[in-house]
Amino acid sequence: MTRWLYKLPLRIRSLFQKSRVEQELSDEVRFHLEKLIEEKSANGLTANEARYAALRDLGGMEQIKEECRDMRRVNYIENFIQDVRIGLRQLRRSPGFTAVAVMTLALGVGANTAIFSIVNAVLLRSLPYPDPDRLVRIFFNEPGLGLRDVRFSKPELEDLLTRAGVFEDVTPIFEGSENLTGGKQPERVEGVNGSFSYFSMLGVVPQIGRLFGPQDFTPGVAPIAVISDGLWRRAYGADPNVVGRTIRIDNDPLTIIGVLPRGFRHPGPTTSGDAEVFGAFGFIGAPFIPSLRSARVLTSAIGRLKPGLTLEQAQARLTDMAAQLRRDFPADYSPQAQWTIEIQSLQETLVGKVRPMLLVLLGAVILIVFIVSLNIANLLLARASGRQQEMAVRLALGGSPGRLVRQMLTESMLLSLIGGVAGIATAAGTLGFILRFVPSNVPRLSEVRIDWVVLAFALLISILTGLVFGLAPALHAAKGALSSAIREGGRGSGYSTKTGRLRDVLIVSELAFAVILMVGAGLLLRTLRDLLREDPGFNPTHVVTANTWLGVPIDPKMDPYHSILGKVTFDRELLRRMKAIPGVELAAITSSLPTTNSNPNAVGGLAIEGFAIEDRPVESSQNLSAERIRISPDYLKVLQATLLRGRSFTEGDEDGKQPVAIIDESTAHKYWPTRDPLGRRVRFGKDPTKPWTTIVGIIDDIKNDGLDIDGVPHIYVSVYQD
């Protein structure tokens, strides 16, 4: 090692000062030759005899120089540089071939780079928080009722913090649309409200001002807000003095105390895009109801596990705690519900549903790279056939087969790297266009970019592609050239036969990969065809939708829509104005758009009057549930849904009248398999003081939860009564 380091400066000089080092080597060899000549002359030889004798003893000046160069171990670098120059010269001599190969590679590498940039941002890149593997999403489930992610209460939240012993911190999360005023213009933004430890749990540092913390605690809603970088720039022109200004969220005045850094994203699902306004609740004061275990009003929660605790260990402890709570509070937890607690990695929660889709897409574009490689391998093989005589001449002049293989591989690698650069440029130029076709529910799309990981992947793909399409033609050409040299440069038929066999292998392989892609594409098209043929239960032609949000102020006295009368007044006026728009034939309101599963929190318990199992009547079964969907009277007409029996809603179905409902055919078969549901009564929730609702109609099934999902039972109620 010491000897190698000692010679390192000489090796570096040999690379960067080649002419000077070569001159020094020539001088040194000449010096030794002259010394030998002097010795021979001193022994009585003539000048010519002494010179010939010295050359014999020395072994030849050029041979000695070559041995010295080999001892410096820089020949392989010089050979590589020479191979690169020859390779570039060969590519310049064949511009047509080079252009076709580079464009083909740009397609394959570009597609892979673009798709991998999405996969990297969505699936591979860790969440941008300290110790992201310790962040989990908490689910409260009732598997006995077939319900997942049900609401929970403040006492159950306290159990997670004090009784479970697995969490460093937990924060409930309320996510949804909010009306924002107080900026340049009113707008609708995505809001997130959590506990006062929300930002400290995520390890966030503000860009301007400060973030809320335990010092800001209030029992109800804190009158402060933190805004995103995007909202700060859009609504306030990146004003550094924004801290202290007042905004109104659902008509509640909130003081801006800080601005989040540019890269911050809320680690959870949102309704309409990135969250832009963040607030904090105490969850024990108004507008929250008293802290009763049965008062389940909290919708979701995230937590940070304690250091050193694995997900499996934490899950086991939570399962045990849930079982203990069911035993300690039997009145609050129905045995049929089997209430329990589940945790899942926060990243898995975000990306779990889209992982198969993205991995299949990445696999497809990798197959495209294989097809591209085989295509170019065929081109190189055809090109190598025309260079057979050149290879034979090089071998005849002393070139080794290994050196010829390296030369051709160098040309292939140069071609792949040039194609890789073109592919990266193609990916960068088309990434924004590709993202337009990615479903909006794919998380973390705002983080997609061409970073060093993506560039490294593109470089790896380029190198592997160069090896795949370059190795076989290089080896075959070198062997063929050697055979030709042995036959004194003849063009024997054996070489062309081997070439034909290799081409056959390449073509068969290319067809095999193409068939795999075609079969996959065919299966996807068949799935798409089946989805398009699926009867959604309504006619979507010429139907357009829009979302509205009626703000919910903290003080109910400030809410004009707090009572059902206020909401009904708004709904009727909204419908009147929509129907007055030119070109609008009918208008309706619903709380859940078909096929979107847009209101999962509407799924709740259901009681059925006189419900019986195997002819044994029960007062109300707690293992019944349904999704309650609020609709206006013309809703079924707008969708052209089929009313099978009974009647639809009318303007007279309003508050103060007998509550009525409409069910779909699947719900009728499930809960009244042998009876007529018309005239039967149901009650939503577990409160026995609530009135019974009479079923007045049955409609054909509408695919509310998705075209490929059967979903939960659906019960439609009037917006004027519920």
XYZ file of C-alpha atoms in Angstrom:
722
model
C 0.000 0.000 0.000
C 2.822 2.402 0.898
C 4.583 1.615 -2.368
C 1.352 2.244 -4.298
C 0.880 5.623 -2.596
C 4.541 6.445 -3.277
C 3.990 5.957 -7.006
C 0.662 7.780 -7.071
C 2.115 11.211 -8.008
C 3.961 9.648 -10.955
C 0.732 7.985 -12.126
C -1.140 11.271 -11.938
C 1.651 13.010 -13.892
C 1.510 10.235 -16.475
C -2.122 11.059 -17.145
C -2.005 14.843 -17.200
C 1.597 15.476 -18.366
C 1.976 12.599 -20.762
C 4.432 14.212 -23.225
C 6.771 15.351 -20.459
C 6.714 11.966 -18.713
C 7.317 10.199 -22.035
C 10.291 12.460 -22.726
C 11.708 11.697 -19.284
C 11.218 7.969 -19.918
C 13.012 8.185 -23.289
C 15.881 10.109 -21.716
C 16.224 7.563 -18.929
C 16.206 4.560 -21.302
C 18.717 6.332 -23.570
C 20.935 7.031 -20.527
C 20.984 3.328 -19.594
C 21.711 2.381 -23.212
C 24.650 4.794 -23.391
C 26.077 3.401 -20.128
C 25.921 -0.126 -21.520
C 27.582 0.998 -24.764
C 30.426 2.577 -22.748
C 30.880 -0.656 -20.807
C 30.990 -2.736 -23.998
C 33.428 -0.308 -25.639
C 35.684 -0.531 -22.583
C 35.825 -4.302 -23.150
C 37.397 -3.768 -26.589
C 34.331 -3.813 -28.878
C 33.958 -1.400 -31.746
C 31.286 1.290 -31.566
C 28.791 -0.628 -33.739
C 29.486 -3.940 -31.949
C 29.098 -2.267 -28.549
C 25.769 -0.717 -29.592
C 24.363 -4.004 -30.904
C 25.539 -5.853 -27.775
C 23.977 -3.220 -25.493
C 20.648 -3.411 -27.350
C 20.677 -7.203 -27.032
C 21.312 -7.018 -23.291
C 18.741 -4.235 -22.791
C 16.102 -6.103 -24.765
C 14.913 -3.276 -27.043
C 14.119 0.325 -26.130
C 10.425 0.217 -27.050
C 9.876 -2.980 -25.088
C 11.483 -1.411 -22.017
C 9.316 1.692 -22.380
C 6.200 -0.467 -22.601
C 7.208 -2.373 -19.453
C 7.690 0.918 -17.624
C 4.300 2.144 -18.758
C 2.717 -1.106 -17.540
C 4.386 -0.657 -14.143
C 2.718 2.766 -13.855
C -0.663 1.017 -14.356
C -2.253 3.875 -16.261
C -2.519 2.116 -19.604
C -6.066 0.998 -18.935
C -7.121 4.625 -18.427
C -5.364 5.675 -21.608
C -6.970 2.763 -23.436
C -10.375 3.775 -22.107
C -9.900 7.364 -23.269
C -8.788 6.046 -26.649
C -11.857 3.766 -26.809
C -14.130 6.730 -26.022
C -12.582 8.776 -28.818
C -12.922 5.919 -31.287
C -16.496 5.303 -30.143
C -17.485 8.939 -30.626
C -15.854 8.922 -34.040
C -17.773 5.776 -35.029
C -21.086 7.293 -33.872
C -20.383 10.471 -35.866
C -19.665 8.367 -38.955
C -23.174 6.801 -38.699
C -25.512 9.733 -37.961
C -28.633 7.903 -39.113
C -28.026 4.916 -36.863
C -27.059 7.173 -33.947
C -30.178 9.340 -34.302
C -32.532 6.334 -34.427
C -30.853 4.655 -31.454
C -30.799 7.844 -29.343
C -34.476 8.605 -30.029
C -35.436 5.025 -29.188
C -33.453 5.190 -25.955
C -34.911 8.597 -25.107
C -38.381 7.059 -25.289
C -37.536 4.134 -23.002
C -35.359 5.988 -20.492
C -37.656 9.038 -20.518
C -40.756 6.974 -19.754
C -38.951 5.139 -16.950
C -37.559 8.349 -15.470
C -40.929 10.102 -15.502
C -42.807 7.196 -13.926
C -40.043 6.524 -11.407
C -40.118 10.179 -10.311
C -43.785 9.631 -9.376
C -43.067 6.286 -7.688
C -40.154 7.815 -5.799
C -42.185 10.769 -4.496
C -45.288 8.751 -3.621
C -43.954 5.365 -2.476
C -40.220 5.466 -1.773
C -39.436 8.867 -0.320
C -39.953 9.023 3.434
C -42.389 11.526 4.846
C -40.555 14.825 5.436
C -40.726 14.696 9.234
C -38.276 13.601 11.936
C -38.419 9.807 12.482
C -41.298 9.326 10.019
C -41.423 5.582 10.721
C -42.798 6.365 14.198
C -45.783 8.321 12.841
C -48.993 6.280 12.682
C -52.611 6.745 11.757
C -55.025 5.563 14.460
C -58.274 3.805 13.514
C -61.184 2.989 15.787
C -63.049 0.043 14.283
C -66.192 -1.970 14.900
C -65.468 -5.174 12.942
C -68.619 -6.851 14.262
C -70.629 -4.230 12.375
C -68.312 -4.190 9.400
C -67.256 -0.606 10.189
C -63.734 0.817 10.049
C -62.525 4.249 11.099
C -65.536 5.185 13.222
C -65.648 8.270 15.417
C -64.207 8.334 18.926
C -64.605 10.403 22.085
C -62.363 12.626 24.203
C -62.069 9.988 27.006
C -60.917 7.455 24.395
C -58.329 9.979 23.227
C -57.132 10.323 26.830
C -56.854 6.522 27.024
C -54.426 6.608 24.097
C -52.264 9.213 25.805
C -52.269 7.942 29.402
C -53.391 4.325 29.438
C -51.949 2.755 26.299
C -48.297 3.506 27.063
C -47.292 3.372 23.401
C -47.585 6.981 22.216
C -45.266 9.896 22.699
C -48.071 12.152 21.495
C -51.469 11.918 19.810
C -53.505 14.585 18.048
C -57.049 14.363 16.707
C -57.477 15.730 13.201
C -60.396 17.532 11.577
C -59.902 17.926 7.829
C -62.221 19.691 5.418
C -63.158 22.741 3.401
C -63.431 26.141 5.031
C -64.559 29.562 3.866
C -61.736 32.108 4.064
C -62.282 35.862 4.124
C -59.988 38.670 5.140
C -57.453 38.259 2.337
C -57.453 39.721 -1.170
C -60.694 37.945 -1.999
C -62.965 35.330 -0.432
C -61.998 31.780 -1.255
C -62.511 28.213 -0.184
C -59.484 26.521 1.328
C -58.586 23.208 2.872
C -58.343 23.454 6.632
C -56.815 21.201 9.266
C -57.598 21.504 12.957
C -55.789 19.449 15.562
C -54.520 19.636 19.098
C -51.945 22.153 20.286
C -49.189 19.541 19.921
C -49.815 19.015 16.189
C -46.742 20.894 14.944
C -44.387 19.791 17.732
C -45.294 16.160 17.029
C -44.349 16.648 13.369
C -41.181 18.604 14.199
C -42.090 21.638 12.076
C -40.185 24.952 12.202
C -42.039 28.085 11.020
C -40.868 30.230 8.141
C -42.251 33.398 9.749
C -43.636 33.982 13.229
C -44.358 30.991 15.456
C -46.535 27.874 15.635
C -49.161 27.156 18.240
C -48.205 24.998 21.210
C -49.300 24.065 24.760
C -48.953 27.716 25.834
C -51.895 28.575 23.553
C -54.259 26.009 25.094
C -57.933 26.906 25.360
C -60.773 24.464 26.201
C -62.527 25.107 22.908
C -61.228 26.658 19.689
C -58.118 28.851 19.890
C -58.531 32.212 18.074
C -55.244 31.776 16.201
C -54.206 30.297 12.865
C -51.092 29.226 10.998
C -51.161 29.513 7.211
C -49.277 27.694 4.463
C -46.554 29.193 2.315
C -48.806 28.950 -0.733
C -51.649 30.908 0.883
C -49.175 33.474 2.245
C -47.811 34.146 -1.240
C -51.157 33.993 -3.031
C -53.354 35.996 -0.646
C -50.784 38.278 0.999
C -48.113 38.696 -1.656
C -45.461 37.111 0.649
C -45.805 40.088 3.012
C -43.305 39.540 5.894
C -45.612 41.542 8.176
C -48.526 39.133 7.805
C -48.183 37.966 11.422
C -50.850 39.652 13.533
C -53.324 40.124 10.704
C -56.854 38.775 11.054
C -58.578 36.323 8.763
C -62.059 34.874 9.035
C -62.581 31.131 8.807
C -66.286 30.296 8.513
C -66.866 33.843 9.776
C -64.743 33.291 12.933
C -61.936 35.875 13.388
C -58.536 34.225 13.764
C -55.160 35.925 14.205
C -52.304 34.727 11.998
C -49.349 33.804 14.223
C -47.059 32.111 11.708
C -46.320 30.907 8.183
C -45.239 27.332 7.467
C -42.141 26.494 5.422
C -42.599 26.004 1.686
C -42.192 22.231 1.676
C -44.607 21.410 4.503
C -47.555 19.156 3.683
C -50.237 17.875 6.025
C -49.599 14.114 6.445
C -53.101 12.936 5.781
C -55.882 12.765 3.234
C -57.557 16.041 2.360
C -60.733 16.937 0.534
C -59.678 19.458 -2.074
C -55.873 19.669 -2.085
C -53.045 20.750 0.198
C -54.113 22.130 3.572
C -53.603 25.890 3.827
C -55.067 26.976 7.191
C -54.246 25.247 10.483
C -56.087 25.746 13.760
C -56.043 24.177 17.233
C -58.812 22.842 19.505
C -58.884 21.942 23.191
C -61.758 19.473 22.605
C -63.257 19.986 26.102
C -65.108 23.299 25.677
C -67.696 24.752 23.318
C -68.536 23.841 20.614
C -67.602 20.323 21.829
C -70.102 18.477 23.979
C -69.115 17.226 27.473
C -66.427 14.578 27.699
C -68.622 11.489 27.773
C -67.289 8.187 26.509
C -70.411 7.800 24.392
C -70.016 11.296 22.869
C -68.022 10.186 19.859
C -67.473 13.345 17.811
C -63.754 13.106 16.914
C -63.163 11.808 13.391
C -59.502 10.784 13.019
C -56.161 10.869 14.818
C -52.441 10.510 14.198
C -49.797 9.662 16.782
C -46.073 9.280 17.303
C -44.882 6.007 18.846
C -42.422 6.022 21.692
C -38.767 5.405 20.709
C -37.776 1.760 20.425
C -41.359 0.511 20.091
C -42.224 -1.402 16.940
C -45.558 -1.172 15.159
C -46.356 -4.792 16.057
C -45.612 -4.283 19.757
C -47.730 -1.136 19.881
C -50.617 -2.874 18.090
C -50.564 -5.753 20.579
C -50.771 -3.348 23.527
C -53.612 -1.371 21.943
C -55.577 -4.540 21.225
C -55.233 -5.564 24.874
C -56.265 -2.082 26.035
C -59.355 -2.121 23.774
C -60.420 -5.475 25.228
C -59.973 -4.109 28.750
C -62.036 -0.995 27.939
C -64.863 -3.171 26.613
C -64.866 -5.046 29.912
C -64.637 -1.896 32.053
C -67.370 0.014 30.198
C -69.864 -2.562 28.905
C -72.622 0.038 28.559
C -70.554 2.047 26.053
C -69.277 -0.850 23.948
C -71.729 -3.276 22.414
C -70.516 -6.897 22.396
C -71.725 -7.215 18.791
C -69.570 -4.268 17.646
C -66.275 -5.757 18.946
C -64.869 -2.221 19.205
C -61.094 -2.155 18.815
C -58.131 0.099 17.956
C -55.847 -0.304 14.949
C -52.697 1.564 13.964
C -51.030 1.757 10.592
C -47.873 3.438 9.369
C -48.803 6.948 8.304
C -46.989 6.552 4.999
C -48.756 3.260 4.328
C -52.075 4.945 5.081
C -51.363 7.588 2.473
C -50.026 5.383 -0.327
C -51.371 1.902 0.349
C -54.268 2.140 -2.114
C -52.196 3.489 -5.002
C -49.110 1.265 -4.562
C -50.315 -1.607 -6.818
C -51.274 0.819 -9.597
C -47.920 2.615 -9.560
C -45.863 -0.591 -9.345
C -47.740 -2.113 -12.286
C -47.130 1.067 -14.267
C -43.410 1.029 -13.392
C -43.182 -2.633 -14.380
C -44.778 -1.832 -17.733
C -42.289 0.906 -18.586
C -39.378 -1.315 -17.502
C -40.610 -3.862 -20.039
C -40.545 -1.062 -22.598
C -36.848 -0.552 -21.779
C -36.181 -4.255 -22.410
C -37.915 -4.015 -25.781
C -35.914 -0.878 -26.589
C -32.685 -2.681 -25.639
C -33.469 -5.647 -27.842
C -34.337 -3.336 -30.733
C -31.009 -1.554 -30.469
C -29.172 -4.866 -30.005
C -30.564 -5.940 -33.378
C -29.391 -2.672 -34.921
C -25.916 -3.110 -33.422
C -25.737 -6.693 -34.619
C -26.582 -5.622 -38.164
C -24.004 -2.854 -37.891
C -21.390 -5.276 -36.561
C -21.857 -7.489 -39.611
C -20.663 -4.625 -41.784
C -17.606 -4.155 -39.551
C -16.465 -7.795 -39.697
C -13.502 -7.053 -41.937
C -12.455 -4.162 -39.671
C -12.444 -6.510 -36.652
C -10.385 -9.086 -38.588
C -7.778 -6.462 -39.498
C -7.502 -5.314 -35.866
C -6.980 -8.875 -34.702
C -4.382 -9.460 -37.413
C -2.490 -6.369 -36.223
C -2.264 -7.748 -32.683
C -5.461 -6.576 -31.074
C -6.910 -8.980 -28.502
C -10.544 -10.173 -28.601
C -10.992 -8.705 -25.117
C -9.882 -5.284 -26.337
C -12.315 -5.489 -29.250
C -15.169 -6.378 -26.872
C -14.251 -3.421 -24.649
C -14.187 -1.134 -27.673
C -17.651 -2.161 -28.819
C -19.037 -2.033 -25.284
C -17.638 1.477 -24.949
C -19.537 2.487 -28.084
C -22.717 0.933 -26.651
C -22.264 2.710 -23.304
C -21.669 6.030 -25.052
C -24.837 5.490 -27.031
C -26.816 4.611 -23.894
C -25.502 7.614 -21.949
C -26.374 9.999 -24.790
C -29.812 8.377 -24.967
C -30.080 8.623 -21.168
C -29.409 12.360 -21.241
C -32.035 12.734 -23.961
C -34.402 10.594 -21.876
C -33.922 12.769 -18.772
C -34.594 15.871 -20.855
C -37.712 14.180 -22.267
C -38.913 13.223 -18.770
C -38.325 16.725 -17.402
C -40.204 18.266 -20.325
C -43.188 15.916 -20.187
C -43.540 15.323 -16.434
C -46.045 18.130 -15.956
C -48.109 16.810 -18.863
C -48.051 13.257 -17.463
C -49.160 14.453 -14.012
C -52.346 15.826 -15.581
C -53.462 12.257 -16.252
C -52.619 10.955 -12.769
C -55.764 10.644 -10.595
C -56.085 13.530 -8.168
C -56.512 11.156 -5.231
C -52.891 9.976 -5.558
C -51.132 11.510 -2.523
C -47.935 13.605 -2.526
C -48.159 14.540 -6.210
C -46.981 18.037 -5.292
C -43.646 16.483 -4.231
C -42.930 14.890 -7.622
C -39.703 16.253 -9.099
C -36.515 15.220 -10.888
C -34.083 14.965 -7.959
C -30.740 13.219 -7.504
C -32.435 9.886 -6.724
C -34.338 10.052 -10.005
C -31.173 11.078 -11.864
C -29.283 8.161 -10.306
C -32.087 5.824 -11.392
C -31.942 7.224 -14.936
C -28.145 6.746 -14.995
C -28.524 3.165 -13.741
C -31.186 2.404 -16.358
C -28.950 3.886 -19.066
C -25.915 1.834 -17.991
C -27.893 -1.402 -17.688
C -29.530 -0.724 -21.037
C -26.111 -0.204 -22.628
C -24.882 -3.490 -21.200
C -28.027 -5.361 -22.264
C -28.007 -4.241 -25.887
C -24.236 -4.024 -26.265
C -22.769 -7.144 -24.668
C -24.151 -9.881 -26.914
C -23.341 -8.124 -30.241
C -19.850 -7.222 -28.937
C -19.003 -10.785 -27.913
C -20.426 -12.205 -31.102
C -18.578 -9.714 -33.311
C -15.251 -10.370 -31.561
C -15.625 -14.130 -31.934
C -16.656 -13.753 -35.542
C -13.725 -11.470 -36.289
C -11.307 -13.957 -34.752
C -12.753 -16.769 -36.868
C -12.414 -14.610 -39.974
C -8.808 -13.824 -39.115
C -8.014 -17.523 -38.754
C -9.506 -18.066 -42.205
C -7.323 -15.205 -43.503
C -10.144 -12.686 -43.667
C -12.606 -14.914 -45.546
C -16.358 -14.474 -45.111
C -17.283 -18.007 -44.173
C -20.892 -19.004 -43.831
C -20.420 -20.050 -40.218
C -20.334 -16.463 -39.031
C -23.526 -15.470 -40.822
C -25.275 -18.585 -39.466
C -24.357 -17.628 -35.881
C -25.437 -14.073 -36.548
C -28.792 -15.301 -37.803
C -29.291 -17.431 -34.705
C -28.507 -14.509 -32.397
C -30.879 -12.261 -34.312
C -33.582 -14.922 -33.980
C -33.025 -15.015 -30.199
C -33.231 -11.238 -29.968
C -36.391 -11.060 -32.078
C -38.094 -13.847 -30.111
C -37.197 -12.129 -26.816
C -38.500 -8.822 -28.099
C -41.759 -10.417 -29.180
C -42.094 -12.152 -25.805
C -41.820 -8.861 -23.907
C -44.164 -7.178 -26.379
C -46.739 -9.952 -25.878
C -46.533 -9.498 -22.095
C -47.209 -5.786 -22.517
C -50.031 -6.433 -24.954
C -51.665 -8.974 -22.649
C -51.423 -6.535 -19.719
C -52.842 -3.727 -21.825
C -55.612 -6.021 -23.014
C -56.551 -6.927 -19.452
C -56.640 -3.246 -18.486
C -58.795 -2.433 -21.506
C -61.146 -5.280 -20.647
C -61.429 -3.956 -17.089
C -62.118 -0.482 -18.459
C -64.721 -1.914 -20.832
C -66.419 -3.757 -17.956
C -66.452 -0.577 -15.847
C -67.926 1.405 -18.736
C -70.587 -1.263 -19.194
C -71.356 -1.319 -15.476
C -74.776 0.147 -14.828
C -74.253 2.957 -12.284
C -77.973 3.107 -11.628
C -78.333 6.578 -13.105
C -77.740 8.488 -16.338
C -74.701 10.805 -16.027
C -75.230 12.420 -19.443
C -75.449 16.226 -19.263
C -75.175 16.152 -15.468
C -72.658 18.555 -13.913
C -71.782 18.949 -10.237
C -70.511 21.642 -7.900
C -69.651 21.608 -4.204
C -70.902 24.111 -1.647
C -69.804 24.619 1.924
C -71.899 26.301 4.581
C -69.500 27.579 7.210
C -69.775 26.418 10.808
C -68.845 29.277 13.181
C -67.746 28.499 16.740
C -70.666 30.439 18.204
C -73.971 28.863 17.088
C -75.608 32.279 17.409
C -73.421 33.461 14.520
C -74.523 30.565 12.320
C -77.575 31.420 10.180
C -77.779 27.760 9.153
C -77.612 26.248 12.643
C -81.281 25.241 12.605
C -82.875 23.077 9.968
C -85.041 26.033 8.996
C -81.963 28.077 8.056
C -80.528 25.249 5.961
C -83.846 24.617 4.229
C -84.174 28.319 3.393
C -80.690 28.313 1.867
C -81.255 25.062 -0.045
C -84.512 26.221 -1.576
C -83.074 29.576 -2.614
C -80.008 27.869 -4.085
C -82.194 25.486 -6.100
C -84.398 28.353 -7.299
C -81.397 30.302 -8.591
C -79.814 27.239 -10.229
C -83.019 26.420 -12.084
C -83.118 30.011 -13.335
C -79.751 29.622 -15.080
C -80.265 29.386 -18.888
C -79.832 25.807 -20.073
C -80.480 24.226 -16.665
C -83.442 21.859 -16.887
C -83.418 20.431 -13.353
C -81.365 20.993 -10.205
C -80.963 19.012 -7.011
C -78.880 18.761 -3.854
C -77.194 15.721 -2.314
C -74.801 15.144 0.544
C -72.916 12.399 -1.352
C -72.181 12.386 -5.075
C -72.691 8.999 -6.778
C -69.635 6.737 -7.375
C -67.369 8.970 -5.245
C -67.800 7.657 -1.685
C -67.580 11.336 -0.773
C -69.228 11.176 2.650
C -67.931 8.091 4.527
C -68.704 9.664 7.913
C -72.422 9.404 7.077
C -72.315 5.656 7.782
C -73.828 4.968 11.186
C -75.887 2.644 13.306
C -79.455 1.829 12.385
C -82.471 0.571 14.306
C -85.367 -1.164 12.519
C -88.766 -1.335 14.163
C -89.808 -4.938 14.658
C -86.592 -6.274 13.148
C -86.354 -10.052 13.590
C -83.664 -12.657 13.053
C -85.000 -16.176 12.485
C -88.468 -15.009 13.631
C -87.051 -13.808 16.972
C -87.982 -10.116 17.391
C -85.478 -7.720 18.878
C -85.969 -4.093 19.868
C -83.090 -2.825 17.760
C -80.041 -4.669 16.557
C -76.731 -2.892 17.009
C -75.149 -4.802 14.143
C -77.230 -2.843 11.616
C -75.789 0.112 9.758
C -76.430 2.230 6.688
C -75.207 5.343 4.933
C -77.653 8.223 5.259
C -77.747 10.365 2.092
C -79.581 13.682 2.092
C -81.281 14.579 -1.202
C -83.731 17.176 -2.495
C -87.033 16.175 -4.162
C -85.763 16.402 -7.780
C -82.581 14.393 -7.143
C -83.910 11.145 -8.611
C -85.256 13.033 -11.647
C -81.899 14.708 -12.278
C -80.127 11.343 -12.257
C -82.983 9.588 -14.060
C -82.851 6.910 -11.387
C -85.540 4.227 -11.456
C -88.231 4.325 -8.781
C -89.317 0.704 -8.382
C -92.162 1.148 -5.893
C -93.635 3.793 -3.667
C -93.006 7.489 -4.163
C -90.196 10.034 -4.282
C -89.825 13.039 -1.998
C -91.992 16.115 -2.419
C -91.712 19.727 -1.330
C -94.146 18.866 1.457
C -91.679 16.457 3.092
C -90.291 19.090 5.435
C -89.509 19.682 9.079
C -92.474 19.113 11.354
C -93.985 16.445 9.109
C -93.561 12.688 9.462
C -89.900 11.880 8.568
C -89.730 9.754 5.424
C -86.998 7.823 3.653
C -86.250 6.011 0.407
C -84.103 2.873 0.249
C -82.343 1.104 -2.612
C -83.145 -2.429 -3.702
C -80.047 -3.982 -2.077
C -80.968 -2.507 1.298
C -84.511 -3.838 0.916
C -83.243 -7.377 0.197
C -80.726 -7.232 3.048
C -82.941 -5.992 5.865
C -86.401 -7.120 4.649
C -85.702 -10.292 2.645
C -89.211 -11.732 3.149
C -91.270 -8.618 3.906
C -92.379 -5.492 2.115
C -90.221 -2.555 3.347
C -92.790 0.080 2.364
C -94.365 1.515 5.472
C -91.675 0.053 7.754
C -89.891 2.406 10.124
C -86.189 2.927 10.901
C -84.271 5.127 13.308
C -80.757 6.505 12.841
C -78.266 6.262 15.689
C -78.688 4.845 19.175
C -80.765 7.610 20.738
C -84.201 6.103 21.525
C -85.738 9.588 21.779
C -85.239 10.293 18.091
C -88.324 9.890 15.888
C -88.925 6.928 13.634
C -88.561 7.459 9.876
C -91.057 5.793 7.517
C -89.901 4.175 4.264
C -92.024 5.504 1.394
C -90.079 4.393 -1.699
C -87.682 1.849 -3.177
C -85.299 2.708 -6.032
C -82.959 0.701 -8.212
C -79.402 0.538 -6.832
C -77.169 3.567 -7.437
C -73.415 2.936 -7.308
C -72.712 5.508 -4.612
C -69.446 3.987 -3.364
C -67.800 3.290 -6.741
C -68.450 1.324 -9.894
C -66.516 -1.690 -8.604
C -67.711 -1.523 -4.978
C -70.942 -2.928 -3.584
C -70.704 -0.603 -0.583
C -72.892 -0.337 2.496
C -76.704 -0.105 2.527
C -78.037 3.321 1.532
C -81.012 5.180 2.928
C -82.065 8.491 1.349
C -83.677 11.221 3.445
C -85.033 14.639 2.536
C -82.769 17.679 2.934
C -85.833 19.512 4.220
C -86.216 17.120 7.169
C -82.689 15.993 8.107
